[in-house]
Coordinates of C-alpha atoms in Angstrom, one line a residue:
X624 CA 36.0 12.1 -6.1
X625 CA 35.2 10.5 -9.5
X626 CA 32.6 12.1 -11.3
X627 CA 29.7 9.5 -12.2
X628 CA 28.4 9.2 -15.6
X629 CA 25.3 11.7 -15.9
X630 CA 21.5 10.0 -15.6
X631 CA 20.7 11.0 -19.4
X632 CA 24.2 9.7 -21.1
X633 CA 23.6 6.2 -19.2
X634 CA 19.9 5.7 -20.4
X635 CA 20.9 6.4 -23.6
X636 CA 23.8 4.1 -24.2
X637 CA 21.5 1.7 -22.3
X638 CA 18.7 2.4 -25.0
X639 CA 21.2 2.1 -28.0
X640 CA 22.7 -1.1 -27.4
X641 CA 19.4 -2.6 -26.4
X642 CA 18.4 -1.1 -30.3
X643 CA 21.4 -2.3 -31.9
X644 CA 21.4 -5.7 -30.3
X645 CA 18.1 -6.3 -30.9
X646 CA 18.4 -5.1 -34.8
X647 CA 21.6 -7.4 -34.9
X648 CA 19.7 -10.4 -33.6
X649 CA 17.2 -9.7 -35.6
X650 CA 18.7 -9.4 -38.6
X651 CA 20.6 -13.0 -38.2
X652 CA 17.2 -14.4 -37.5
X653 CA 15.8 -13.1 -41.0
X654 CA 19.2 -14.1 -43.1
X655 CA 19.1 -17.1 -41.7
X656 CA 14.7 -17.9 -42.6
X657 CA 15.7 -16.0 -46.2
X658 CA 18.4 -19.1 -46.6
X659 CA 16.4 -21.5 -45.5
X660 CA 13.5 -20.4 -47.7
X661 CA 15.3 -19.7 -51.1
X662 CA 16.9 -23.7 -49.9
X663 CA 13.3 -24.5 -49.9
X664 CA 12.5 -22.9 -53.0
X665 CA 15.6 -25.1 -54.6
X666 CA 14.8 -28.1 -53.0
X667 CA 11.4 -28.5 -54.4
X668 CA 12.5 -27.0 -58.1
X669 CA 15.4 -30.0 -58.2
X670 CA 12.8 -32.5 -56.9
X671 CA 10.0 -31.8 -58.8
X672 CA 12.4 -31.5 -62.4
X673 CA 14.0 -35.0 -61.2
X674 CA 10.7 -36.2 -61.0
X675 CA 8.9 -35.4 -64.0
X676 CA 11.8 -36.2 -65.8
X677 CA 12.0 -40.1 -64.3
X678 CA 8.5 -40.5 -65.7
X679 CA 9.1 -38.9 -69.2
X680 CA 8.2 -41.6 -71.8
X681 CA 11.1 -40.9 -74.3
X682 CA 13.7 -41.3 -71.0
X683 CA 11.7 -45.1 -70.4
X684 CA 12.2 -46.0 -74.4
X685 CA 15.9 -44.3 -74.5
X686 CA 15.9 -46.9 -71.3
X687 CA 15.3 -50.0 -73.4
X688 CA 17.4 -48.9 -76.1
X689 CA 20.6 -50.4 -77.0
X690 CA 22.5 -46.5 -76.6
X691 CA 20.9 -44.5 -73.7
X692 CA 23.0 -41.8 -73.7
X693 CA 22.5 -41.1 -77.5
X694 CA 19.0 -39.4 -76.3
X695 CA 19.2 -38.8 -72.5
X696 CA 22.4 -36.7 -72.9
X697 CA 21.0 -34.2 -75.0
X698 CA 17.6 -34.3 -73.2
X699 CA 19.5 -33.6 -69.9
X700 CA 22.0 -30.4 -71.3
X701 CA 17.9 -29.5 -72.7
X702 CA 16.5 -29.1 -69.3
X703 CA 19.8 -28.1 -67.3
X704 CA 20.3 -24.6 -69.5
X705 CA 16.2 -24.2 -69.3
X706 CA 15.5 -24.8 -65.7
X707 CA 19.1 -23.1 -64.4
X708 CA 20.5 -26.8 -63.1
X709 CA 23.9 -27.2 -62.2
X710 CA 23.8 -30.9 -63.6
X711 CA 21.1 -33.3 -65.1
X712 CA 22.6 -37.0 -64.5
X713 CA 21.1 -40.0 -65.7
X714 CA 22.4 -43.3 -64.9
X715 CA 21.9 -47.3 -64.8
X716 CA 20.9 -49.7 -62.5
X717 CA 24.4 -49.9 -61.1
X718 CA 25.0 -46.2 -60.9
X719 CA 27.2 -45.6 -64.4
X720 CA 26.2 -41.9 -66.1
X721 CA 24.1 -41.7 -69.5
X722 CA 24.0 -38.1 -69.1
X723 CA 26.6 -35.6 -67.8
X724 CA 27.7 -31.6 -68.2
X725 CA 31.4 -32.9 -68.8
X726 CA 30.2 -35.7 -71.6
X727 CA 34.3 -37.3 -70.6
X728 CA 32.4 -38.3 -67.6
X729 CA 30.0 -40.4 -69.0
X730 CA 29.9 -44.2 -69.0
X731 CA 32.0 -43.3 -65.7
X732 CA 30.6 -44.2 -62.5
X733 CA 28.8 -41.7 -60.2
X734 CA 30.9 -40.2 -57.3
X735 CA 27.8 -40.0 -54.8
X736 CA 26.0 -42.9 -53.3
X737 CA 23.6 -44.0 -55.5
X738 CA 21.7 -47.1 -53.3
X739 CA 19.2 -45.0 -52.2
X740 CA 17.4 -43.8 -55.4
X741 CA 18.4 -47.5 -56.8
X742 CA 16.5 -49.2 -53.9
X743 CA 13.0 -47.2 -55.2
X744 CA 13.6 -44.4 -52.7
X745 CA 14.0 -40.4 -53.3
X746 CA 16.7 -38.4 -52.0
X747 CA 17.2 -34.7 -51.6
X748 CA 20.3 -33.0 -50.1
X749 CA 23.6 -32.0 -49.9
X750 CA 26.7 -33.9 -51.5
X751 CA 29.6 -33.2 -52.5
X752 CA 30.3 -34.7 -56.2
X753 CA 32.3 -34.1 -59.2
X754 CA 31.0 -30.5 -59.6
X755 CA 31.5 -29.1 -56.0
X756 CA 29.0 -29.4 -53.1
X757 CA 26.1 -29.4 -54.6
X758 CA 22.2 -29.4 -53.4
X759 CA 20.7 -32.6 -55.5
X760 CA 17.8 -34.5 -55.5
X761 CA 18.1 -38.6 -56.8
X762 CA 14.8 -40.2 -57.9
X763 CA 14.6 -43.5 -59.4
X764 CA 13.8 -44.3 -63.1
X765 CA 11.2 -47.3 -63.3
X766 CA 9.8 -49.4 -66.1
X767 CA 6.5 -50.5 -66.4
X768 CA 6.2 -53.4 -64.3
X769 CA 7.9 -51.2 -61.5
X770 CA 11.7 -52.4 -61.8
X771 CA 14.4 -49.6 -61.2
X772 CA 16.0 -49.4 -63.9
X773 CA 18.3 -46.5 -63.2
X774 CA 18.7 -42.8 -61.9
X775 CA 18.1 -39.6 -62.4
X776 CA 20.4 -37.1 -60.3
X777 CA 19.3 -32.9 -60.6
X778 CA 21.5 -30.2 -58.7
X779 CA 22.3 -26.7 -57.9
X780 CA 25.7 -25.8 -56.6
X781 CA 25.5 -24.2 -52.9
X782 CA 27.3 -21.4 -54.1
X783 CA 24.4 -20.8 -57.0
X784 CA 22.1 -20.4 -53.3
X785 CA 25.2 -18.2 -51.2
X786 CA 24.8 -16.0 -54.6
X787 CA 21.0 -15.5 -54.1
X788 CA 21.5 -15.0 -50.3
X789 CA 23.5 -12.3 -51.3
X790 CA 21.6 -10.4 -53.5
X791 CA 19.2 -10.4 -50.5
X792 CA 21.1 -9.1 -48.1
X793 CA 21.6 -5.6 -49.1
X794 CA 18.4 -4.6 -48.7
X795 CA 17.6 -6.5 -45.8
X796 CA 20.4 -4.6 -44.0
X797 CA 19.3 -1.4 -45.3
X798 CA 16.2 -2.4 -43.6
X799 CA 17.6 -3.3 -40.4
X800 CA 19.7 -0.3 -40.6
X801 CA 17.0 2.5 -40.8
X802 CA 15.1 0.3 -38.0
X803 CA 18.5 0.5 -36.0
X804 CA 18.3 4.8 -36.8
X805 CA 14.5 4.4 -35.6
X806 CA 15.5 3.2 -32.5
X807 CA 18.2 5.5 -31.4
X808 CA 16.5 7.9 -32.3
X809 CA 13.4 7.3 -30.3
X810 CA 15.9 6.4 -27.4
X811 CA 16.8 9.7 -27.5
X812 CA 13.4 10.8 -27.3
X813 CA 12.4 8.8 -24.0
X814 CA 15.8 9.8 -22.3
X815 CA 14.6 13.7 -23.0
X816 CA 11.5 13.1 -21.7
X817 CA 12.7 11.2 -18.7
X818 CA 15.0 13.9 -17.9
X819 CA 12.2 16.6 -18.1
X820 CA 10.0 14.4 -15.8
X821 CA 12.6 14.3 -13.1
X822 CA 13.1 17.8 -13.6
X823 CA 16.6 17.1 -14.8
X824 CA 18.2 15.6 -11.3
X825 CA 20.6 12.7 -11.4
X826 CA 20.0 9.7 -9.3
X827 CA 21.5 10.6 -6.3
X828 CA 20.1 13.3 -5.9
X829 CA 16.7 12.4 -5.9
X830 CA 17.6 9.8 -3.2
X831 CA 19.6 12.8 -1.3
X832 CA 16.3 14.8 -1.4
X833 CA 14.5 11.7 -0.4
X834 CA 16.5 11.1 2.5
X835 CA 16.3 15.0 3.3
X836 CA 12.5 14.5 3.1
X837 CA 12.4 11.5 5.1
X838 CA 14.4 13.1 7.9
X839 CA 12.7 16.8 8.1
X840 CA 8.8 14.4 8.0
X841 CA 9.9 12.1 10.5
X842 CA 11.6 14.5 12.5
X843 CA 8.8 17.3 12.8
X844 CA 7.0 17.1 16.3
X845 CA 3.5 17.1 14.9
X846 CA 1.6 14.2 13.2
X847 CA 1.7 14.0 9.5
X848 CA -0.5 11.6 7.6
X849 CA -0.9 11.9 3.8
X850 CA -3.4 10.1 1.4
X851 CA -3.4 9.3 -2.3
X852 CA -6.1 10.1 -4.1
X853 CA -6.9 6.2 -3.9
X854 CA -7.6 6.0 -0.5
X855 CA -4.4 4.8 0.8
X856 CA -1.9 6.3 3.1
X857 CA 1.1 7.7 1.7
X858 CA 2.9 9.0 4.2
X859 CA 2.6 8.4 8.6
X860 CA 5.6 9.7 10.0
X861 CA 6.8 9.3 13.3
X862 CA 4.7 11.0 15.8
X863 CA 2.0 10.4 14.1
X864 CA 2.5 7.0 14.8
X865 CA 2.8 7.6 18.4
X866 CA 0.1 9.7 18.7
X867 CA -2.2 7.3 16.9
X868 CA -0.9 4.0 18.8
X869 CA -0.3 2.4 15.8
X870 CA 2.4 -0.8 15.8
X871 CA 4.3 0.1 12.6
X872 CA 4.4 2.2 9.8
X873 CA 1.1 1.9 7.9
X874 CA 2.1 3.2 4.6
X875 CA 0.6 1.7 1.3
X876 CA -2.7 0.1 3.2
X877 CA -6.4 1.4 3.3
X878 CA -6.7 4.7 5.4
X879 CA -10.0 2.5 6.6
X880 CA -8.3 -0.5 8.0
X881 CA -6.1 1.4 10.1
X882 CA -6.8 4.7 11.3
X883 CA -9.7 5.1 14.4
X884 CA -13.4 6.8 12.7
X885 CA -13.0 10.1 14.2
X886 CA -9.8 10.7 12.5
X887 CA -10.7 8.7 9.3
X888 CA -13.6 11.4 9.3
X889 CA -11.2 14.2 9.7
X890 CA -9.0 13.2 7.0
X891 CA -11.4 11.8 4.5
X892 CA -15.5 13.2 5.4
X893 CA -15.4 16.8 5.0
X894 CA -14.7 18.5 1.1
X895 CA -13.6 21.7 3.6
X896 CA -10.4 22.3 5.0
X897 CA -10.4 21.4 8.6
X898 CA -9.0 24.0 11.1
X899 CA -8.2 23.1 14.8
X900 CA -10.7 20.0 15.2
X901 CA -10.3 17.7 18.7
X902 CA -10.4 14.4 17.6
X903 CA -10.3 11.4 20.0
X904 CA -7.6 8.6 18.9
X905 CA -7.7 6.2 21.2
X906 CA -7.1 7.7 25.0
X907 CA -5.4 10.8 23.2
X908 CA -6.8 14.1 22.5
X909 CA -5.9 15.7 19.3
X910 CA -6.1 18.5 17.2
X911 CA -6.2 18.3 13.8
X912 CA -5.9 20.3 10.6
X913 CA -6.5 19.2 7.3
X914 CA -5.3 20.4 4.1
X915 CA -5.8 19.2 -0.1
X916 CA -2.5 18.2 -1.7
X917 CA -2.5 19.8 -4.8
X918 CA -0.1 19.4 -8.1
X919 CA -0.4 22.3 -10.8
X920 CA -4.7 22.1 -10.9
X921 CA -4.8 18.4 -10.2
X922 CA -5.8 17.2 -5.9
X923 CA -3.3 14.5 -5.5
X924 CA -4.4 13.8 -1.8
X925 CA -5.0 15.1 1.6
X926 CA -2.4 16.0 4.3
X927 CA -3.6 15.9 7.8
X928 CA -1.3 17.3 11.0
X929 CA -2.1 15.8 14.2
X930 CA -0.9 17.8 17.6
X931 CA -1.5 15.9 21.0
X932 CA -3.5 17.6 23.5
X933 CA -3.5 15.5 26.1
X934 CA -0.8 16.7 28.4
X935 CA -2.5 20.5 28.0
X936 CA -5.6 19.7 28.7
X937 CA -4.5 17.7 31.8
X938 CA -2.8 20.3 32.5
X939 CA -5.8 22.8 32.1
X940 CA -7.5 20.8 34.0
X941 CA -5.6 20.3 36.9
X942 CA -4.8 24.2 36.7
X943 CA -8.9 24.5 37.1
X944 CA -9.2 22.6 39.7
X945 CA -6.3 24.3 41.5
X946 CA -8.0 27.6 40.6
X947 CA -11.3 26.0 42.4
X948 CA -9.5 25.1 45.5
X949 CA -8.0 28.8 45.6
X950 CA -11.4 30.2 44.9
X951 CA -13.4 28.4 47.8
X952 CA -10.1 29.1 50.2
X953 CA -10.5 32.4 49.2
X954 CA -14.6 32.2 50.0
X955 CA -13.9 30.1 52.9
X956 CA -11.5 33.2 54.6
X957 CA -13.8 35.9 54.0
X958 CA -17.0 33.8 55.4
X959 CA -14.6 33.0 58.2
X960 CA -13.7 36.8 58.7
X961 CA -17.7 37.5 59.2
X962 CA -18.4 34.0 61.7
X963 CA -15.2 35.7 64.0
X964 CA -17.4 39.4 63.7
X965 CA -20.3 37.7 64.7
X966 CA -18.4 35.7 67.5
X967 CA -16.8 38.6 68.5
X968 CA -20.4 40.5 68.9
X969 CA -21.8 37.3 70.6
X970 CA -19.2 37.6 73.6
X971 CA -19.4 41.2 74.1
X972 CA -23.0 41.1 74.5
X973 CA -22.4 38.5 76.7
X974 CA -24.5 35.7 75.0
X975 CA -22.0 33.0 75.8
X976 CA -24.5 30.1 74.9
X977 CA -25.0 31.7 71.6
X978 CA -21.7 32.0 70.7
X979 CA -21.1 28.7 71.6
X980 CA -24.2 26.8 69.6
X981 CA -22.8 29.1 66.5
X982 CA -19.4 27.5 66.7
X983 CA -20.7 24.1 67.1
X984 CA -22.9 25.0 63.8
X985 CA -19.9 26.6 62.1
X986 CA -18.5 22.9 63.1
X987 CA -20.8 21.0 61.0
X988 CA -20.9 22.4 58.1
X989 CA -17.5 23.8 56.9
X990 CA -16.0 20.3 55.2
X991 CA -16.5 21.0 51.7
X992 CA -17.6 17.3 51.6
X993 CA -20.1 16.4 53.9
X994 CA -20.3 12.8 56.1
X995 CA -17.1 10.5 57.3
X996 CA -16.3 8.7 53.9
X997 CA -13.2 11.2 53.3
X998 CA -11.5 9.0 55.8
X999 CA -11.9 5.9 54.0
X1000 CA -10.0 7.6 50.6
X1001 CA -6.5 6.5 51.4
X1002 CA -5.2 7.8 47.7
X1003 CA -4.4 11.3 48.1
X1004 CA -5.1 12.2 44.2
X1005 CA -8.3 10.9 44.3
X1006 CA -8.9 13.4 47.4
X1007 CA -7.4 15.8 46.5
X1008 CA -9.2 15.8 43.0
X1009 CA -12.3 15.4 45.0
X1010 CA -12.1 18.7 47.3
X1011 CA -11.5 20.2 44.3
X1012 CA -14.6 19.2 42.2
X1013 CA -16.5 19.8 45.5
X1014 CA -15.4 23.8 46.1
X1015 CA -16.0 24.2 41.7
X1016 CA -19.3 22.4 42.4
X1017 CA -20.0 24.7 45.6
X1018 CA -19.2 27.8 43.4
X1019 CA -21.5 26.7 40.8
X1020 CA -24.3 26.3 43.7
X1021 CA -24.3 22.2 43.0
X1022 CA -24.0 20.3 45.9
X1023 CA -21.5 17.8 45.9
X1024 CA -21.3 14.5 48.0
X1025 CA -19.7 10.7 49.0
X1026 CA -21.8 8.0 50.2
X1027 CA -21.2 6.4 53.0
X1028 CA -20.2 3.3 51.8
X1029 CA -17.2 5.0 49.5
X1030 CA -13.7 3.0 49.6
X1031 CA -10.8 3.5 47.7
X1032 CA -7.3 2.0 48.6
X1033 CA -4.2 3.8 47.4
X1034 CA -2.5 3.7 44.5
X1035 CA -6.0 3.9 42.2
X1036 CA -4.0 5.2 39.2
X1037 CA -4.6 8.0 36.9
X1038 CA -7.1 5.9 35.1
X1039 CA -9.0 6.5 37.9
X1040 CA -8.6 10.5 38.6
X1041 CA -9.2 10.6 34.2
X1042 CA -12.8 8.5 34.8
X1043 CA -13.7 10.4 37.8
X1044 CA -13.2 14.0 36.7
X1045 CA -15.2 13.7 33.8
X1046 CA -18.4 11.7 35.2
X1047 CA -18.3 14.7 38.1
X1048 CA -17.4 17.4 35.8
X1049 CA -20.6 16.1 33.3
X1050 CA -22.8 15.3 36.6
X1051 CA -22.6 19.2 37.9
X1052 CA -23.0 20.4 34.9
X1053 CA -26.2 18.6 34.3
X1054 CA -26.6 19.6 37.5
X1055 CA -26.9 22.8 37.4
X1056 CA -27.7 25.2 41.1
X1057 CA -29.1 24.3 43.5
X1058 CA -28.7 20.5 41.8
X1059 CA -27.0 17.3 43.8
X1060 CA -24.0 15.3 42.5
X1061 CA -23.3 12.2 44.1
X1062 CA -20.7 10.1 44.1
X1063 CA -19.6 6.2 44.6
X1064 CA -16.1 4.6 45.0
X1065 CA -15.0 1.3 45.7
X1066 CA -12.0 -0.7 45.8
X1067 CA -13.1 -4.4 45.5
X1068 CA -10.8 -7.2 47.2
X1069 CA -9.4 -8.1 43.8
X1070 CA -8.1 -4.1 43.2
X1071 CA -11.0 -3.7 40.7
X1072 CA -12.4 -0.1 41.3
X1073 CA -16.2 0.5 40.5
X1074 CA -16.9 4.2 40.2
X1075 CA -20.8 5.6 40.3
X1076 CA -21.8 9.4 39.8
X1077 CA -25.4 10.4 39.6
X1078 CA -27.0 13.6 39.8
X1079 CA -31.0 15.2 39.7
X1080 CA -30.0 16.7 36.4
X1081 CA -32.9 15.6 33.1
X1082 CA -30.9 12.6 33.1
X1083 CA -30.1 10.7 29.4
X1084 CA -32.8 10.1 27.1
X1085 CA -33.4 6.1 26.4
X1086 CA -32.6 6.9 22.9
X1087 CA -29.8 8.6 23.8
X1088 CA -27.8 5.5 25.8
X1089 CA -26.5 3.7 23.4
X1090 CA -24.7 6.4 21.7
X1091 CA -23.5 8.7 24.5
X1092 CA -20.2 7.2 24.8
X1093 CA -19.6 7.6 21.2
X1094 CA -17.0 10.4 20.4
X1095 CA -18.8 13.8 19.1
X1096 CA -22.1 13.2 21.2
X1097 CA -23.0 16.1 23.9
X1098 CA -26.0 17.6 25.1
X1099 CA -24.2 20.4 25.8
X1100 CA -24.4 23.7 23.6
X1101 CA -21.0 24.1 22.1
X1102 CA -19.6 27.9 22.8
X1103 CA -16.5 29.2 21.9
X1104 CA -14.7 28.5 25.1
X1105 CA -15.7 24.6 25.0
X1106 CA -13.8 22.7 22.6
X1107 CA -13.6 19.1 22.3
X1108 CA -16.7 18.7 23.3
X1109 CA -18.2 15.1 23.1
X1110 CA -14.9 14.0 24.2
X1111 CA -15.0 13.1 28.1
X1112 CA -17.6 10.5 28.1
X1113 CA -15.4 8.8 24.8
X1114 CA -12.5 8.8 26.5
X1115 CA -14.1 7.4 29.8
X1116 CA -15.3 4.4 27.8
X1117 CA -12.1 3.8 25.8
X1118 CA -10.1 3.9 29.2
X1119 CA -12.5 1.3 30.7
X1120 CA -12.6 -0.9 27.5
X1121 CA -8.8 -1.2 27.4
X1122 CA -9.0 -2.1 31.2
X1123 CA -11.0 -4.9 29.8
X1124 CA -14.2 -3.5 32.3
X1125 CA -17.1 -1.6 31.2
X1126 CA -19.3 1.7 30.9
X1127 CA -22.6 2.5 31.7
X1128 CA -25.5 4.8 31.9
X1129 CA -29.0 4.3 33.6
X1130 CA -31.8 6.1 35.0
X1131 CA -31.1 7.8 38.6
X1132 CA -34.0 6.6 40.9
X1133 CA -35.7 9.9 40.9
X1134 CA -34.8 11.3 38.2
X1135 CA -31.3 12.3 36.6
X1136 CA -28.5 10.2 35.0
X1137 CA -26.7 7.7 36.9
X1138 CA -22.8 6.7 35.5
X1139 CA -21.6 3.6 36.2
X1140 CA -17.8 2.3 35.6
X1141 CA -16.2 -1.1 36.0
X1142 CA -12.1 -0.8 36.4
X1143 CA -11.1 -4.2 36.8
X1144 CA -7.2 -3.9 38.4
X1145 CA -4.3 -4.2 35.1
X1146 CA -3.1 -7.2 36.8
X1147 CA -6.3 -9.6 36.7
X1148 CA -8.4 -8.2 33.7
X1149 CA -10.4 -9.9 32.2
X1150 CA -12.7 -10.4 28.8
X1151 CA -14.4 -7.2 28.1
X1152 CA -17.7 -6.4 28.1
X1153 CA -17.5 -2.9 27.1
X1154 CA -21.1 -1.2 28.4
X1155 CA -22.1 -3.2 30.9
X1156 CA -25.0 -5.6 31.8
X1157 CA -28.6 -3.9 30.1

């Protein structure tokens, strides 16, 4: 496999030619403004000599005499050698030389166009004459009343200006070459630094520990969400995307707009670590632990892990209630044990009618749930589940019951069994012995399932209502083997909001609280109207 070119050798050649490019380029840009200025500076010198010397009054008399040249040669060689002209040319109306460096060439005619200066305009520019290529400027020569009488011609060779360039240019490239020497060497510079920020590690890899990163985060089985030290998530991986029901990977927006209050509050509220803290996102139950990101002494951000607990605390749950159903069994045998001792008794002392008004008692009053509305609960998990609130709730010396009028077709759904555990498991503990808990279920024709639990309990304070379905609010004392408290009632009114029904509490006629939950069926929900009619 070739070997690439190391991160540090690339940025530097990159630096360098950027340097030595932008020195080159430079430097072309400033030879070519110090030629156009010295050609400036030359233009106006031959301009300004041609015209001072068109209006000369000894040039006008030399002019009108009958041998021009007699006084304007002489005058010309005068101001060529002073002012460092190539040539000072005079000539007539029709372009023939008074004046000339080579005096063979005078009386001769000129070998540039002269009709410009001769029509009583001024010329400067570049020609190429007897001399060479030369920079001139032509102005014409007028007498008094305005009549062009002739020309006079001033010019510096271009190789006079070349010459000049090049005294320039030395130290304009010495210049340009300590600026190029500045350059590398503050390329060299950044690319040290650059490596020391990367902690010397070529390109790939930083993307192989990238990609390493990426896979170990999003492969972990707990939640991870991490937030800058702006307020915005950095990092959601994969479960936690699940276990927050999110649509797609949040990262980059406002912790805010996206994640649900209780585990905004986790991540963001508390300047403490947090250690093993329910939260309720959405339906889920979660326990989270939150931790400060820190680089060297500086907090970067905060990292929260997010573990569901939803299927354990089903789980717990539904091992309680199995436990409660073992328990009253258990009760139930050894209270059946004593009824057969006093049966037995009964018939040896011959009391036959007693014996038999004791069974018909012992007849009455052994269904753990009192009254004929067992018969109308065709789903088996809502019986089941309620058999086994009713032996915990018998335990606990609460009375548990059905009304009459209780329906429930099968197939109610776990939404159902989630909703009704927690009302019954909130309604006997308000309860408390020697308390009542009863219960409400009906299927409606449309599927829609209304569930009612009340009990003689102090009920819900007025101020109280509006907030008891909010996540964190109990009247219960929280102990060491209750966490999550807060929680049921939350999740009871999430489950019937997403069902597009409600969730309500009101006063039990008597006293107490009474619970009252609209399911409408998945299939025909409709617009939400989360608590309930006030």
């Amino acid at each position: 496999m070739r070997r690439s070119i190391p991160l540090a050798v690339q940025l530097l050649a990159m630096q360098v030619v950027i340097v030595l490019v932008t020195v080159v380029v430079a430097g072309g840009l400033a030879v070519r403004l110090q030629e156009n200025q010295i050609r400036d500076a030359y233009a106006r010198r031959v301009l300004t000599i041609a015209r001072s010397l068109s209006t000369v009054p000894s040039v006008l008399d030399a002019y009108a005499s009958s041998d021009p040249s007699r006084t304007l040669q002489p005058l010309a060689e005068t101001v060529r050698q002073a002012a460092g002209a190539t040539f000072v040319v005079f000539t007539n109306d029709e372009g023939l030389r008074y004046s000339h460096p080579d005096p063979s060439k005078i009386g001769k005619m000129v070998s540039t166009d002269p009709s410009v200066p001769l029509h009583g305009s001024e010329f400067v520019g570049t020609e190429t004459g007897s001399l060479g290529r030369s920079l001139r400027a032509k102005v014409p020569v007028q007498d008094a009343s305005g009549q062009v009488i002739g020309t006079v011609s001033v010019g510096i060779l271009e190789s006079r200006l070349s010459q000049d360039l090049a005294g320039v240019v030395p130290s304009l490239a010495a210049w340009l070459a300590g600026a190029a020497l500045l350059g590398v060497v503050g390329a060299t510079a950044v690319t040290r630094l650059v490596r020391r920020r990367i902690f010397g590690l070529e390109p790939d890899q930083i993307a192989e520990l990238l990609k390493t990163r990426d896979a170990m985060l999003h492969g972990i089985r707990e939640g991870v969400v991490a937030l800058d030290d702006r307020g915005r998530l950095a990092l959601v991986n994969d479960e936690a995307v699940r276990l927050l029901g999110l649509a797609a990977d949040p990262t980059g927006r406002d912790a805010a707009d996206v994640l649900d209050a209780e585990v905004l509050g986790a991540l963001v509220s508390d300047p403490d670590p947090v250690t093993d803290r329910v939260v309720l996102a959405g339906e889920r139950l979660l326990v989270a632990n939150r931790t400060t990101a820190r680089v060297g002494d500086r907090d970067v951000g905060r990292v929260l892990t997010l573990r569901d607990r939803t299927e354990l605390f089903d789980a717990l749950r539904a091992l309680q209630g199995e436990r409660s159903i073992t328990d009253a069994l258990r009760a139930q045998a050894h209270e059946f044990s004593n009824h057969l001792h006093v049966l037995s008794g009964l018939i040896e002392l011959g009391r036959h009618g007693e014996a038999v008004r004791f069974i018909e008692r012992l007849g009455a009053g052994s269904s753990l749930l009192g009254g004929e509305s067992m018969s109308q609960i065709e789903d088996a998990g809502v019986a089941a589940l309620l058999v086994a609130k009713a032996a915990a709730a018998r335990e606990r010396g609460v009375t548990l019951r059905l009304t009459d009028d209780t329906e429930v077709s099968d197939g109610a759904g776990d939404d159902v069994l989630t909703v009704l555990g927690n009302l019954v498991d909130n309604a006997v503990d308000a309860a408390g012995s020697g308390g009542t808990v009863e219960v409400h279920l009906l299927t409606g024709p449309d599927g829609d399932i209304t569930v009612r639990v009340s009990d003689d309990g102090p009920g819900v304070p007025p101020e109280q209502r509006q907030r008891i379905f909010e996540p964190g609010t109990s009247s219960k004392t929280a102990t060491p083997d209750h966490h999550g408290q807060g929680i049921g009632l939350a999740l009871v009114e999430r489950i019937a909001r997403r069902r597009h029904g409600w969730a309500r509490v009101d006063e039990r006629p008597g006293g107490g609280a009474l619970f009252t939950v609209h399911l409408p069926a998945p299939q025909t929900a409709g617009l939400s109207t989360v608590r309930g009619p006030r």
